[in-house]
Amino acid sequence: MLITFKCKASPDIVMYKEHAQRILELLDKDVERGIIMHTDTTTAIATIEAAIADSRAHSVTEFVQHDITAHPQPSENGDHVHERVENVSFASRAFPFLQMLRAANAQGSEIVWGV
């Protein structure tokens, strides 16, 4: 499922629900519907920036790496081979939302979703 974040100060952002959920949980917001008021953007920016810094300090856990290697993908000839893993970091996923927060903060706007 997709979630669309809307803000008058920024273009819309469309994100998969499971990716948006982690960001919104950091902000104590419901993933289905919500609003971030202009007065809350400064705190939200600091929270997301801290989470990004924390995510950069920790590498992929052993559990995740085990899960990746335990589930090989079949090749064209039917052999099970492991595809090269390309992780998308939390920082990369959160960056557009962080930019929207900064624009909302600068222009005195709010961010809404699920409406």
Short mmCIF file of C-alpha atoms in Angstrom, two decimals:
data_model
loop_
_atom_site.label_atom_id
_atom_site.label_comp_id
_atom_site.label_asym_id
_atom_site.label_seq_id
_atom_site.Cartn_x
_atom_site.Cartn_y
_atom_site.Cartn_z
CA MET A 1 0.00 0.00 0.00
CA LEU A 2 1.16 3.52 -0.75
CA ILE A 3 0.98 6.64 1.39
CA THR A 4 1.03 10.13 -0.10
CA PHE A 5 2.43 12.94 2.01
CA LYS A 6 1.12 16.38 1.06
CA CYS A 7 2.47 19.82 1.93
CA LYS A 8 1.87 23.23 0.36
CA ALA A 9 5.59 23.98 0.62
CA SER A 10 6.77 20.87 -1.22
CA PRO A 11 5.82 18.41 -3.95
CA ASP A 12 3.91 15.32 -2.80
CA ILE A 13 5.88 12.31 -1.65
CA VAL A 14 4.60 8.80 -2.32
CA MET A 15 6.07 6.06 -0.15
CA TYR A 16 5.34 2.42 0.59
CA LYS A 17 3.45 2.06 3.86
CA GLU A 18 6.10 -0.17 5.45
CA HIS A 19 8.81 2.40 4.73
CA ALA A 20 6.71 5.32 5.95
CA GLN A 21 5.79 3.42 9.11
CA ARG A 22 9.31 3.53 10.52
CA ILE A 23 9.53 7.28 9.99
CA LEU A 24 6.09 7.94 11.45
CA GLU A 25 6.71 5.70 14.46
CA LEU A 26 9.70 7.89 15.31
CA LEU A 27 7.34 10.85 15.34
CA ASP A 28 4.59 9.00 17.29
CA LYS A 29 2.21 9.34 14.34
CA ASP A 30 -0.36 6.94 12.91
CA VAL A 31 0.61 5.51 9.53
CA GLU A 32 -2.98 5.54 8.23
CA ARG A 33 -3.75 9.24 8.64
CA GLY A 34 -2.19 12.24 10.31
CA ILE A 35 -0.79 15.71 10.35
CA ILE A 36 2.46 17.32 11.40
CA MET A 37 1.77 20.89 12.39
CA HIS A 38 4.24 23.65 11.57
CA THR A 39 4.98 24.03 15.27
CA ASP A 40 6.10 20.38 15.41
CA THR A 41 8.41 20.44 12.37
CA THR A 42 11.54 21.54 14.25
CA THR A 43 11.27 18.62 16.66
CA ALA A 44 10.42 16.22 13.81
CA ILE A 45 13.48 17.35 11.83
CA ALA A 46 15.76 16.76 14.83
CA THR A 47 14.20 13.33 15.46
CA ILE A 48 14.62 12.18 11.84
CA GLU A 49 18.18 13.55 11.65
CA ALA A 50 19.09 11.67 14.85
CA ALA A 51 17.58 8.44 13.49
CA ILE A 52 19.52 8.87 10.24
CA ALA A 53 22.77 9.38 12.17
CA ASP A 54 22.01 6.31 14.28
CA SER A 55 21.23 4.18 11.21
CA ARG A 56 24.53 5.17 9.62
CA ALA A 57 26.39 4.07 12.74
CA HIS A 58 25.00 0.51 12.58
CA SER A 59 25.66 -1.91 9.73
CA VAL A 60 23.27 -4.60 8.51
CA THR A 61 22.68 -7.00 11.37
CA GLU A 62 23.76 -10.61 11.27
CA PHE A 63 20.08 -11.66 11.39
CA VAL A 64 19.24 -9.73 8.23
CA GLN A 65 22.31 -11.06 6.43
CA HIS A 66 21.35 -14.62 7.39
CA ASP A 67 17.83 -14.08 6.07
CA ILE A 68 19.20 -12.82 2.76
CA THR A 69 21.54 -15.77 2.28
CA ALA A 70 18.90 -18.31 3.38
CA HIS A 71 16.51 -17.37 0.56
CA PRO A 72 18.25 -17.74 -2.79
CA GLN A 73 16.56 -16.52 -5.97
CA PRO A 74 16.22 -18.97 -8.90
CA SER A 75 18.23 -18.08 -11.98
CA GLU A 76 16.92 -18.31 -15.56
CA ASN A 77 18.04 -21.94 -15.86
CA GLY A 78 16.41 -22.92 -12.54
CA ASP A 79 19.54 -22.94 -10.41
CA HIS A 80 19.27 -21.22 -7.08
CA VAL A 81 21.85 -18.49 -6.91
CA HIS A 82 22.15 -15.53 -4.63
CA GLU A 83 21.54 -12.16 -6.18
CA ARG A 84 23.74 -9.28 -5.20
CA VAL A 85 22.13 -7.49 -2.28
CA GLU A 86 21.55 -3.79 -2.71
CA ASN A 87 20.35 -2.31 0.55
CA VAL A 88 18.48 0.96 0.56
CA SER A 89 19.45 2.74 3.73
CA PHE A 90 17.07 4.42 6.14
CA ALA A 91 18.83 7.69 5.32
CA SER A 92 18.00 7.31 1.63
CA ARG A 93 14.37 6.44 2.32
CA ALA A 94 13.89 9.24 4.85
CA PHE A 95 15.66 11.98 2.87
CA PRO A 96 12.64 13.13 0.78
CA PHE A 97 10.48 13.29 3.90
CA LEU A 98 13.18 15.22 5.73
CA GLN A 99 13.33 17.70 2.84
CA MET A 100 9.54 18.09 3.04
CA LEU A 101 9.80 18.74 6.78
CA ARG A 102 12.42 21.43 6.18
CA ALA A 103 10.28 23.10 3.51
CA ALA A 104 7.21 22.98 5.78
CA ASN A 105 9.25 24.50 8.59
CA ALA A 106 10.61 27.29 6.39
CA GLN A 107 7.23 28.22 4.93
CA GLY A 108 5.01 27.65 7.95
CA SER A 109 3.08 24.74 6.43
CA GLU A 110 1.87 21.43 7.76
CA ILE A 111 2.26 17.94 6.32
CA VAL A 112 -0.78 15.67 5.98
CA TRP A 113 -1.37 12.10 4.81
CA GLY A 114 -4.28 9.71 4.53
CA VAL A 115 -6.86 12.43 3.96
#
